[in-house]
Coordinates of N, CA and C in Angstrom, one line a residue:
M1392 N -30.0 4.2 -14.3 CA -29.0 3.3 -13.7 C -28.0 4.1 -12.8
K1393 N -27.7 3.6 -11.5 CA -26.7 4.1 -10.7 C -25.5 3.2 -10.5
L1394 N -24.4 3.8 -10.7 CA -23.1 2.9 -10.7 C -22.2 3.6 -9.6
L1395 N -21.7 2.7 -8.7 CA -20.7 3.1 -7.7 C -19.5 2.4 -7.8
A1396 N -18.4 3.1 -8.0 CA -16.9 2.5 -7.9 C -16.4 2.8 -6.7
I1397 N -16.0 1.7 -5.9 CA -15.2 1.9 -4.6 C -13.9 1.4 -4.8
V1398 N -13.0 2.4 -4.7 CA -11.5 2.2 -5.0 C -10.7 2.5 -3.8
A1399 N -9.5 1.9 -3.6 CA -8.6 2.1 -2.5 C -8.0 3.4 -2.5
H1400 N -7.6 3.9 -3.7 CA -6.6 5.0 -3.8 C -7.1 6.0 -5.0
P1401 N -6.8 7.2 -4.8 CA -7.2 8.3 -5.7 C -7.0 8.0 -7.2
D1402 N -6.0 7.3 -7.7 CA -5.8 7.1 -9.1 C -6.3 5.7 -9.5
D1403 N -7.0 5.0 -8.7 CA -7.4 3.5 -9.1 C -8.5 3.6 -10.0
A1404 N -9.4 4.6 -9.8 CA -10.6 4.7 -10.7 C -10.1 4.8 -12.2
A1405 N -9.4 5.8 -12.4 CA -8.9 6.1 -13.8 C -8.2 4.9 -14.4
I1406 N -7.2 4.2 -13.6 CA -6.4 3.2 -14.0 C -7.2 1.9 -14.5
F1407 N -8.2 1.5 -13.5 CA -8.8 0.2 -13.7 C -10.1 0.4 -14.4
C1408 N -10.8 1.4 -14.3 CA -12.2 1.4 -14.9 C -12.6 2.8 -15.4
G1409 N -11.6 3.6 -15.7 CA -11.9 5.1 -16.2 C -12.7 5.1 -17.4
G1410 N -12.5 4.2 -18.3 CA -13.3 4.2 -19.7 C -14.7 3.8 -19.4
T1411 N -15.0 2.9 -18.6 CA -16.3 2.3 -18.3 C -17.0 3.6 -17.5
L1412 N -16.4 4.2 -16.5 CA -17.0 5.1 -15.8 C -17.5 6.3 -16.8
A1413 N -16.6 6.7 -17.7 CA -16.9 7.8 -18.6 C -17.9 7.4 -19.5
K1414 N -18.0 6.2 -19.9 CA -19.1 5.7 -20.9 C -20.5 5.9 -20.2
H1415 N -20.5 5.3 -19.0 CA -21.8 5.3 -18.3 C -22.2 6.7 -17.9
A1416 N -21.2 7.5 -17.5 CA -21.6 9.0 -17.3 C -22.1 9.7 -18.5
E1417 N -21.6 9.5 -19.7 CA -22.0 10.1 -20.9 C -23.4 9.6 -21.2
R1418 N -23.7 8.3 -20.9 CA -25.0 7.9 -21.2 C -26.0 8.5 -20.3
G1419 N -25.7 9.2 -19.3 CA -26.7 9.8 -18.4 C -26.8 8.9 -17.1
D1420 N -26.1 8.0 -16.9 CA -26.2 7.2 -15.7 C -25.6 8.0 -14.4
H1421 N -26.0 7.8 -13.2 CA -25.5 8.4 -12.1 C -24.2 7.7 -11.7
V1422 N -23.1 8.3 -11.7 CA -21.9 7.6 -11.5 C -21.1 8.3 -10.1
T1423 N -20.9 7.5 -9.2 CA -20.0 8.0 -8.1 C -18.7 7.1 -7.9
V1424 N -17.7 7.8 -7.5 CA -16.5 7.2 -7.2 C -16.2 7.6 -5.7
A1425 N -16.1 6.4 -4.9 CA -15.7 6.5 -3.5 C -14.4 5.9 -3.2
H1426 N -13.6 6.8 -2.7 CA -12.2 6.4 -2.4 C -12.1 6.0 -1.1
M1427 N -11.6 4.8 -0.8 CA -11.3 4.3 0.7 C -10.4 5.3 1.4
T1428 N -9.4 5.7 0.7 CA -8.3 6.5 1.2 C -8.1 7.8 0.4
R1429 N -7.2 8.7 1.0 CA -6.8 9.8 0.2 C -5.3 9.7 -0.4
G1430 N -4.9 8.4 -0.3 CA -3.6 8.1 -0.9 C -2.3 8.8 -0.2
E1431 N -2.4 8.9 1.1 CA -1.3 9.9 1.7 C 0.0 9.1 1.8
Y1432 N 0.1 7.9 1.4 CA 1.5 7.2 1.4 C 2.1 7.4 0.1
G1433 N 1.4 8.0 -0.9 CA 1.8 8.0 -2.4 C 2.7 9.2 -2.6
G1434 N 3.7 9.4 -1.7 CA 4.7 10.5 -1.9 C 6.1 9.9 -2.0
L1435 N 6.9 10.8 -2.4 CA 8.4 10.4 -2.6 C 9.2 10.7 -1.5
G1436 N 8.6 11.2 -0.3 CA 9.3 11.4 1.0 C 9.7 12.8 1.4
S1437 N 9.4 13.8 0.4 CA 9.7 15.1 0.6 C 8.5 15.9 1.3
D1438 N 7.2 15.3 1.3 CA 6.2 16.0 1.8 C 5.5 15.1 3.0
T1439 N 4.7 15.8 3.8 CA 4.1 15.2 4.8 C 2.8 14.4 4.3
E1440 N 2.3 13.4 5.0 CA 1.0 12.7 4.6 C 0.0 13.6 4.3
E1441 N -0.4 14.7 5.0 CA -1.3 15.6 4.9 C -1.2 16.4 3.5
D1442 N 0.0 16.7 3.2 CA 0.3 17.4 2.1 C 0.0 16.5 0.8
V1443 N 0.5 15.2 0.9 CA 0.2 14.4 -0.1 C -1.3 14.2 -0.4
A1444 N -2.0 14.0 0.8 CA -3.4 13.7 0.7 C -4.2 14.9 0.1
T1445 N -3.7 16.1 0.5 CA -4.4 17.2 -0.1 C -4.2 17.3 -1.6
V1446 N -3.0 17.1 -2.1 CA -2.8 17.2 -3.5 C -3.6 16.0 -4.3
R1447 N -3.6 14.9 -3.6 CA -4.3 13.7 -4.3 C -5.8 13.9 -4.4
T1448 N -6.3 14.6 -3.4 CA -7.8 14.8 -3.3 C -8.1 15.8 -4.4
E1449 N -7.3 16.7 -4.7 CA -7.6 17.7 -5.7 C -7.5 17.0 -7.1
E1450 N -6.4 16.1 -7.2 CA -6.3 15.5 -8.4 C -7.4 14.6 -8.8
S1451 N -8.0 13.9 -7.7 CA -9.1 12.9 -7.8 C -10.2 13.7 -8.3
R1452 N -10.5 14.8 -7.7 CA -11.8 15.7 -8.3 C -11.5 16.2 -9.6
A1453 N -10.3 16.6 -10.1 CA -10.1 16.9 -11.5 C -10.3 15.7 -12.4
A1454 N -9.8 14.5 -12.0 CA -9.9 13.3 -12.8 C -11.4 13.0 -12.9
G1455 N -12.2 13.2 -11.8 CA -13.7 12.9 -11.9 C -14.4 13.9 -12.8
D1456 N -13.9 15.1 -12.9 CA -14.5 16.1 -13.9 C -14.2 15.7 -15.3
V1457 N -13.0 15.2 -15.5 CA -12.7 14.6 -16.9 C -13.6 13.5 -17.3
L1458 N -13.7 12.6 -16.3 CA -14.5 11.4 -16.5 C -16.1 11.7 -16.7
G1459 N -16.4 12.9 -16.1 CA -17.9 13.3 -16.1 C -18.7 12.6 -15.0
V1460 N -18.0 12.1 -13.9 CA -18.8 11.4 -12.8 C -19.6 12.6 -12.1
D1461 N -20.6 12.0 -11.4 CA -21.5 12.9 -10.6 C -20.9 13.3 -9.1
E1462 N -20.3 12.3 -8.6 CA -19.9 12.5 -7.2 C -18.6 11.9 -7.0
V1463 N -17.6 12.5 -6.2 CA -16.3 12.0 -5.8 C -16.4 12.1 -4.3
E1464 N -16.2 10.9 -3.5 CA -16.2 10.9 -2.1 C -15.0 10.2 -1.5
F1465 N -14.6 10.6 -0.3 CA -13.6 9.9 0.4 C -14.0 9.5 1.7
L1466 N -13.8 8.1 1.9 CA -14.6 7.4 3.0 C -13.7 7.5 4.2
G1467 N -12.6 8.0 4.4 CA -11.9 8.4 5.6 C -10.9 7.1 6.1
F1468 N -10.7 6.2 5.3 CA -9.7 5.2 5.7 C -8.4 5.7 5.5
K1469 N -7.3 5.0 6.2 CA -5.9 5.4 6.1 C -5.2 4.6 5.1
D1470 N -4.5 5.3 4.2 CA -3.7 4.7 3.1 C -2.7 3.6 3.8
G1471 N -2.6 2.5 3.2 CA -1.8 1.4 3.6 C -2.2 0.6 4.8
R1472 N -3.4 1.1 5.5 CA -3.9 0.6 6.7 C -5.4 0.3 6.6
V1473 N -5.9 0.0 5.5 CA -7.2 -0.6 5.4 C -7.3 -1.9 5.9
E1474 N -8.0 -2.2 6.9 CA -8.2 -3.4 7.5 C -9.7 -4.1 7.5
Y1475 N -9.7 -5.4 7.4 CA -11.0 -6.0 7.5 C -11.4 -6.1 8.9
S1476 N -12.6 -5.7 9.2 CA -13.2 -5.6 10.7 C -14.7 -5.5 10.5
L1477 N -15.4 -5.9 11.5 CA -16.9 -5.7 11.5 C -17.2 -4.3 11.4
E1478 N -16.6 -3.4 12.1 CA -16.8 -2.0 12.1 C -16.5 -1.3 10.7
N1479 N -15.5 -1.9 10.0 CA -15.2 -1.4 8.7 C -16.3 -1.8 7.6
R1480 N -16.7 -3.2 7.9 CA -17.6 -3.9 6.9 C -19.0 -3.0 7.0
L1481 N -19.4 -2.7 8.2 CA -20.6 -1.9 8.4 C -20.6 -0.6 7.8
A1482 N -19.4 0.1 7.8 CA -19.2 1.4 7.2 C -19.3 1.2 5.7
L1483 N -19.0 0.2 5.2 CA -19.1 0.0 3.6 C -20.6 -0.4 3.4
V1484 N -21.3 -1.1 4.4 CA -22.7 -1.4 4.1 C -23.4 0.0 4.2
D1485 N -23.1 0.9 4.9 CA -23.7 2.2 5.0 C -23.3 3.0 3.7
T1486 N -22.2 2.9 3.1 CA -21.8 3.5 1.9 C -22.6 3.1 0.7
L1487 N -22.8 1.7 0.6 CA -23.7 1.1 -0.4 C -25.1 1.7 -0.3
R1488 N -25.6 1.7 1.1 CA -27.0 2.0 1.3 C -27.2 3.7 0.9
K1489 N -26.1 4.3 1.2 CA -26.1 5.8 0.9 C -26.4 6.1 -0.6
Y1490 N -25.7 5.4 -1.5 CA -25.8 5.5 -2.9 C -26.7 4.6 -3.6
D1491 N -27.2 3.6 -3.0 CA -28.1 2.6 -3.6 C -27.8 2.4 -5.0
P1492 N -26.7 1.9 -5.3 CA -26.4 1.6 -6.6 C -26.9 0.3 -7.3
D1493 N -27.1 0.3 -8.7 CA -27.6 -0.9 -9.2 C -26.2 -1.8 -9.5
V1494 N -25.2 -1.2 -9.7 CA -24.0 -1.8 -10.0 C -22.7 -1.3 -9.2
V1495 N -21.8 -2.2 -8.7 CA -20.7 -1.8 -8.0 C -19.5 -2.3 -8.7
L1496 N -18.5 -1.4 -8.7 CA -17.1 -1.8 -9.3 C -16.2 -1.7 -8.1
T1497 N -15.3 -2.7 -7.9 CA -14.3 -2.6 -7.0 C -13.1 -3.6 -7.4
H1498 N -12.1 -3.7 -6.4 CA -10.9 -4.4 -6.6 C -11.1 -5.9 -6.6
F1499 N -10.4 -6.7 -7.4 CA -10.3 -8.1 -7.2 C -9.5 -8.5 -6.0
K1500 N -9.9 -9.7 -5.4 CA -9.4 -10.0 -4.1 C -7.9 -10.3 -4.1
D1501 N -7.4 -10.9 -5.3 CA -6.0 -11.4 -5.4 C -5.3 -10.1 -6.0
D1502 N -4.5 -9.4 -5.2 CA -3.9 -8.3 -5.5 C -2.6 -8.0 -4.6
M1503 N -1.6 -7.6 -5.1 CA -0.3 -7.4 -4.3 C -0.6 -6.3 -3.2
H1504 N -1.4 -5.3 -3.5 CA -1.5 -4.3 -2.5 C -2.5 -4.7 -1.3
P1505 N -2.1 -4.6 -0.1 CA -3.1 -5.0 0.9 C -4.3 -4.1 1.1
D1506 N -4.2 -2.9 0.6 CA -5.4 -2.0 0.7 C -6.4 -2.5 -0.4
H1507 N -5.9 -3.0 -1.5 CA -6.8 -3.5 -2.5 C -7.5 -4.8 -2.1
Q1508 N -6.8 -5.7 -1.4 CA -7.2 -7.0 -0.9 C -8.3 -6.7 0.1
A1509 N -8.1 -5.8 1.1 CA -9.0 -5.5 2.2 C -10.3 -4.8 1.5
T1510 N -10.1 -3.9 0.5 CA -11.2 -3.3 0.0 C -12.1 -4.4 -0.8
A1511 N -11.5 -5.2 -1.5 CA -12.3 -6.3 -2.2 C -13.2 -7.0 -1.2
R1512 N -12.6 -7.5 -0.1 CA -13.3 -8.3 0.8 C -14.4 -7.5 1.6
L1513 N -14.1 -6.2 2.0 CA -15.0 -5.5 2.7 C -16.2 -5.2 1.7
V1514 N -16.0 -4.8 0.5 CA -17.1 -4.4 -0.4 C -18.0 -5.6 -0.7
T1515 N -17.3 -6.9 -0.9 CA -18.0 -8.1 -1.2 C -18.9 -8.4 -0.1
D1516 N -18.4 -8.5 1.1 CA -19.3 -8.8 2.3 C -20.3 -7.8 2.6
A1517 N -20.0 -6.5 2.4 CA -21.0 -5.4 2.6 C -22.1 -5.6 1.5
Y1518 N -21.8 -5.9 0.4 CA -22.7 -6.1 -0.7 C -23.8 -7.1 -0.2
Y1519 N -23.4 -8.2 0.5 CA -24.3 -9.3 1.0 C -25.0 -8.7 2.1
M1520 N -24.5 -7.9 2.9 CA -25.2 -7.4 4.2 C -26.1 -6.2 3.9
A1521 N -26.0 -5.5 2.7 CA -26.6 -4.3 2.6 C -28.1 -4.4 2.6
S1522 N -28.6 -5.6 2.2 CA -30.0 -5.7 1.9 C -30.7 -6.3 3.2
L1523 N -30.1 -6.6 4.3 CA -30.6 -7.2 5.3 C -31.3 -6.0 6.3
P1524 N -32.5 -6.2 6.4 CA -33.2 -5.1 7.3 C -32.9 -5.0 8.7
L1525 N -32.4 -6.1 9.3 CA -32.0 -6.1 10.7 C -30.5 -5.7 10.9
V1526 N -29.8 -5.5 9.9 CA -28.4 -4.8 9.9 C -28.6 -3.4 9.9
E1527 N -28.4 -2.7 11.2 CA -28.9 -1.3 11.2 C -27.6 -0.5 11.0
T1528 N -27.9 0.5 10.1 CA -26.8 1.5 9.8 C -27.6 2.9 9.6
D1529 N -26.9 4.0 9.3 CA -27.6 5.3 9.1 C -28.6 5.3 7.9
F1530 N -28.4 4.4 6.9 CA -29.3 4.4 5.6 C -30.1 3.2 5.6
E1531 N -31.2 3.3 4.9 CA -32.1 2.2 4.6 C -31.4 1.2 3.8
P1532 N -31.8 -0.2 3.9 CA -31.4 -1.3 3.1 C -31.5 -1.1 1.6
C1533 N -30.5 -1.5 0.9 CA -30.5 -1.6 -0.6 C -30.1 -2.9 -1.1
D1534 N -30.3 -3.1 -2.3 CA -29.9 -4.4 -2.9 C -29.4 -4.2 -4.3
P1535 N -28.0 -4.0 -4.5 CA -27.3 -3.9 -5.7 C -27.6 -5.1 -6.5
D1536 N -27.5 -5.0 -7.8 CA -27.7 -6.1 -8.7 C -26.4 -6.9 -8.9
N1537 N -25.3 -6.3 -8.8 CA -24.1 -7.1 -9.1 C -22.8 -6.3 -8.6
I1538 N -21.7 -7.1 -8.4 CA -20.4 -6.4 -8.3 C -19.6 -6.8 -9.5
Y1539 N -18.8 -5.9 -10.0 CA -17.9 -6.2 -11.1 C -16.5 -5.8 -10.6
F1540 N -15.7 -6.9 -10.5 CA -14.3 -6.8 -10.0 C -13.4 -6.4 -11.2
F1541 N -12.4 -5.5 -10.9 CA -11.2 -5.1 -11.7 C -10.0 -5.6 -11.2
G1542 N -9.0 -6.0 -12.0 CA -7.7 -6.5 -11.4 C -6.5 -6.0 -12.2
K1543 N -5.4 -6.6 -11.7 CA -4.1 -6.4 -12.3 C -3.5 -7.5 -12.9
P1544 N -2.6 -7.3 -13.9 CA -2.0 -8.5 -14.6 C -1.1 -9.2 -13.6
T1545 N -0.7 -8.6 -12.5 CA 0.3 -9.2 -11.7 C -0.6 -10.3 -10.7
S1546 N -1.9 -10.3 -10.8 CA -2.6 -11.3 -9.9 C -3.2 -12.3 -10.8
S1547 N -4.1 -13.2 -10.2 CA -4.8 -14.3 -10.9 C -6.0 -13.8 -11.6
F1548 N -6.2 -12.5 -11.5 CA -7.4 -11.9 -12.1 C -7.6 -12.3 -13.5
E1549 N -8.9 -12.8 -13.9 CA -9.2 -13.0 -15.3 C -10.5 -12.4 -15.7
A1550 N -10.5 -11.5 -16.7 CA -11.7 -10.9 -17.0 C -12.6 -11.8 -17.8
E1551 N -13.9 -11.7 -17.4 CA -14.9 -12.5 -18.1 C -16.0 -11.5 -18.9
T1552 N -16.1 -10.3 -18.4 CA -17.0 -9.4 -18.9 C -16.2 -8.2 -19.5
F1553 N -16.4 -7.8 -20.7 CA -15.7 -6.8 -21.3 C -16.6 -5.7 -21.7
V1554 N -16.2 -4.4 -21.4 CA -16.9 -3.2 -21.8 C -16.1 -2.4 -22.9
D1555 N -16.8 -2.3 -24.0 CA -16.2 -1.5 -25.2 C -16.1 -0.1 -24.9
I1556 N -14.8 0.4 -24.7 CA -14.6 1.8 -24.4 C -14.0 2.5 -25.6
S1557 N -14.2 1.9 -26.8 CA -13.7 2.7 -27.9 C -14.4 4.2 -27.8
G1558 N -13.6 5.1 -28.1 CA -14.0 6.5 -28.0 C -13.8 7.1 -26.6
Y1559 N -13.5 6.1 -25.6 CA -13.4 6.8 -24.2 C -11.9 6.5 -23.7
L1560 N -11.0 5.9 -24.6 CA -9.7 5.5 -24.1 C -9.0 6.8 -23.8
D1561 N -9.2 7.8 -24.7 CA -8.5 9.1 -24.4 C -9.0 9.8 -23.2
T1562 N -10.3 9.7 -22.9 CA -10.9 10.3 -21.7 C -10.2 9.6 -20.5
K1563 N -10.1 8.2 -20.5 CA -9.5 7.5 -19.4 C -8.0 7.9 -19.2
I1564 N -7.3 8.1 -20.3 CA -5.9 8.5 -20.1 C -5.8 10.0 -19.7
G1565 N -6.8 10.9 -20.1 CA -6.9 12.1 -19.7 C -7.2 12.4 -18.1
A1566 N -8.0 11.4 -17.6 CA -8.3 11.4 -16.2 C -7.0 11.0 -15.5
L1567 N -6.3 10.0 -16.0 CA -5.1 9.5 -15.3 C -4.1 10.6 -15.3
E1568 N -4.0 11.3 -16.4 CA -3.0 12.5 -16.3 C -3.3 13.6 -15.4
Q1569 N -4.5 13.6 -14.8 CA -4.7 14.6 -13.7 C -4.0 14.1 -12.4
H1570 N -3.6 12.9 -12.3 CA -2.8 12.5 -11.1 C -1.3 12.7 -11.4
V1571 N -1.0 14.0 -11.5 CA 0.3 14.4 -11.8 C 1.3 13.9 -10.7
S1572 N 0.9 14.0 -9.5 CA 1.9 13.5 -8.3 C 2.2 12.1 -8.5
Q1573 N 1.4 11.4 -9.1 CA 1.6 9.8 -9.1 C 2.3 9.3 -10.3
I1574 N 2.6 10.0 -11.3 CA 3.1 9.5 -12.5 C 4.6 9.2 -12.1
D1575 N 5.3 10.1 -11.6 CA 6.7 9.8 -11.3 C 6.7 8.7 -10.1
F1576 N 5.9 8.9 -9.2 CA 5.9 7.9 -8.1 C 5.7 6.5 -8.5
L1577 N 4.8 6.3 -9.4 CA 4.6 4.9 -9.8 C 5.6 4.4 -10.7
I1578 N 6.2 5.3 -11.5 CA 7.4 4.8 -12.3 C 8.5 4.5 -11.4
D1579 N 8.7 5.2 -10.3 CA 9.7 5.0 -9.4 C 9.6 3.7 -8.7
H1580 N 8.3 3.2 -8.6 CA 8.0 1.9 -8.0 C 7.8 0.8 -8.9
G1581 N 8.3 1.1 -10.2 CA 8.1 0.0 -11.2 C 8.7 -1.3 -10.9
G1582 N 9.7 -1.4 -9.9 CA 10.2 -2.6 -9.5 C 9.3 -3.4 -8.6
I1583 N 8.4 -2.8 -8.1 CA 7.3 -3.5 -7.3 C 6.1 -3.9 -8.1
D1584 N 5.6 -3.0 -8.9 CA 4.4 -3.2 -9.8 C 5.0 -3.0 -11.3
A1585 N 5.4 -4.0 -11.9 CA 6.0 -3.8 -13.3 C 5.2 -3.1 -14.3
E1586 N 3.8 -3.3 -14.2 CA 3.0 -2.8 -15.2 C 2.9 -1.2 -15.0
F1587 N 3.4 -0.7 -14.1 CA 3.4 0.7 -13.8 C 4.5 1.4 -14.5
D1588 N 5.5 0.6 -15.0 CA 6.5 1.4 -15.9 C 5.8 2.0 -17.1
N1589 N 6.1 3.2 -17.5 CA 5.5 3.9 -18.6 C 4.0 3.8 -18.5
L1590 N 3.4 4.2 -17.3 CA 2.0 3.8 -17.0 C 1.0 4.3 -18.1
V1591 N 1.2 5.5 -18.7 CA 0.2 5.9 -19.6 C 0.3 5.1 -20.9
D1592 N 1.4 4.9 -21.3 CA 1.6 4.0 -22.6 C 1.0 2.6 -22.3
S1593 N 1.3 2.0 -21.1 CA 0.9 0.7 -20.8 C -0.6 0.6 -20.7
L1594 N -1.3 1.6 -20.1 CA -2.7 1.5 -20.1 C -3.4 1.6 -21.4
R1595 N -2.8 2.5 -22.2 CA -3.4 2.6 -23.6 C -3.2 1.3 -24.4
A1596 N -2.0 0.7 -24.2 CA -1.7 -0.6 -24.9 C -2.6 -1.7 -24.4
E1597 N -2.9 -1.7 -23.0 CA -3.7 -2.8 -22.5 C -5.1 -2.6 -23.0
G1598 N -5.5 -1.3 -23.1 CA -7.0 -1.2 -23.5 C -7.1 -1.6 -25.0
M1599 N -6.1 -1.3 -25.8 CA -6.2 -1.7 -27.2 C -6.1 -3.2 -27.3
T1600 N -5.3 -4.0 -26.4 CA -5.1 -5.3 -26.5 C -6.5 -6.0 -26.2
L1601 N -7.1 -5.5 -25.0 CA -8.4 -6.1 -24.6 C -9.3 -5.9 -25.8
G1602 N -9.3 -4.7 -26.4 CA -10.3 -4.4 -27.4 C -10.1 -5.4 -28.5
K1603 N -8.9 -5.7 -29.0 CA -8.6 -6.6 -30.0 C -9.1 -8.0 -29.7
R1604 N -9.0 -8.4 -28.5 CA -9.5 -9.7 -28.0 C -11.0 -9.9 -28.2
V1605 N -11.7 -8.8 -28.0 CA -13.1 -8.9 -28.1 C -13.8 -8.2 -29.3
G1606 N -12.9 -7.7 -30.3 CA -13.4 -7.1 -31.5 C -13.9 -5.8 -31.6
C1607 N -13.2 -4.9 -30.7 CA -13.5 -3.6 -30.8 C -12.1 -2.7 -30.6
E1608 N -12.2 -1.4 -30.7 CA -10.9 -0.6 -30.6 C -10.3 -0.7 -29.3
A1609 N -11.0 -0.6 -28.2 CA -10.4 -0.6 -26.9 C -11.5 -1.2 -26.0
A1610 N -11.0 -1.8 -24.8 CA -12.0 -2.3 -23.9 C -11.4 -2.3 -22.4
E1611 N -12.2 -2.5 -21.5 CA -11.8 -2.8 -20.1 C -12.4 -4.0 -19.7
G1612 N -11.8 -4.9 -18.8 CA -12.3 -6.2 -18.5 C -12.7 -6.3 -16.9
F1613 N -13.6 -7.0 -16.7 CA -14.2 -7.2 -15.4 C -14.5 -8.6 -15.1
A1614 N -14.5 -9.1 -13.8 CA -15.0 -10.3 -13.5 C -16.3 -10.1 -12.6
P1615 N -17.4 -10.5 -13.0 CA -18.7 -10.4 -12.2 C -18.8 -11.3 -11.1
L1616 N -19.4 -10.8 -10.1 CA -19.6 -11.8 -8.9 C -20.6 -12.8 -9.3
H1617 N -21.5 -12.4 -10.1 CA -22.5 -13.3 -10.7 C -23.2 -12.7 -12.0
E1618 N -23.6 -13.5 -13.0 CA -24.1 -13.2 -14.2 C -23.2 -12.4 -15.1
Q1619 N -23.7 -12.2 -16.4 CA -22.8 -11.5 -17.3 C -23.5 -10.3 -17.9
A1620 N -22.6 -9.5 -18.5 CA -23.2 -8.2 -19.2 C -22.6 -8.1 -20.5
R1621 N -22.9 -7.2 -21.3 CA -22.5 -7.2 -22.7 C -21.9 -5.6 -22.9
D1622 N -22.6 -4.8 -23.5 CA -22.0 -3.6 -23.9 C -21.8 -2.6 -22.8
F1623 N -22.7 -2.4 -22.0 CA -22.6 -1.7 -20.7 C -22.5 -2.7 -19.6
L1624 N -22.2 -2.4 -18.4 CA -22.1 -3.3 -17.3 C -23.5 -3.8 -17.1
M1625 N -24.6 -2.9 -17.5 CA -26.0 -3.4 -17.3 C -26.8 -2.5 -18.1
D1626 N -27.7 -2.9 -18.9 CA -28.6 -2.1 -19.8 C -29.8 -2.1 -19.1

């Protein structure tokens, strides 16, 4: 099985689906994390955008190593400036075709961050277009089985599919902790995104709460575009 997570920013994979990525990677599935941006706006004002992006790229690769993923890619979009356009939709079609995944993970459409909103729409529409032979890009058409959306408690996101990440919660937290530059940044922005106060503790508590909801030690929740899954996103 091949799994592709397309996330807007370098720390999004660990925050939203790190346990699931680690579980699939350990099973032997091919796991790729593609970042729309290098997160160059995620600084406290003392560094240039390029300095921030360089640090966050390194942090993302370190987090990928912790999760055990096969590939970490950056798609070249600008942080805070991801826009919906035909050109960008075709770029995402090409990304899907390049990796030919069975399952795609990405952001839920209802989200405070405009990059998350744009990413959700681009990936969803690219998913539809990726299989069409007359849509010409650099790679051959592909036909992923499903998209699973992850979301934030500040949105209308409601999980329907839960992945048991018992035994992987510490790995998820370990991956998040590689994003050293963002821990203080996100805490500093707690007034904007309240769930980012005490981020590590909050994510651990959220995982355990979702686990209790579905009868396991820890879980991550997703909303599928269609159909349902159980233990893994797809067996």
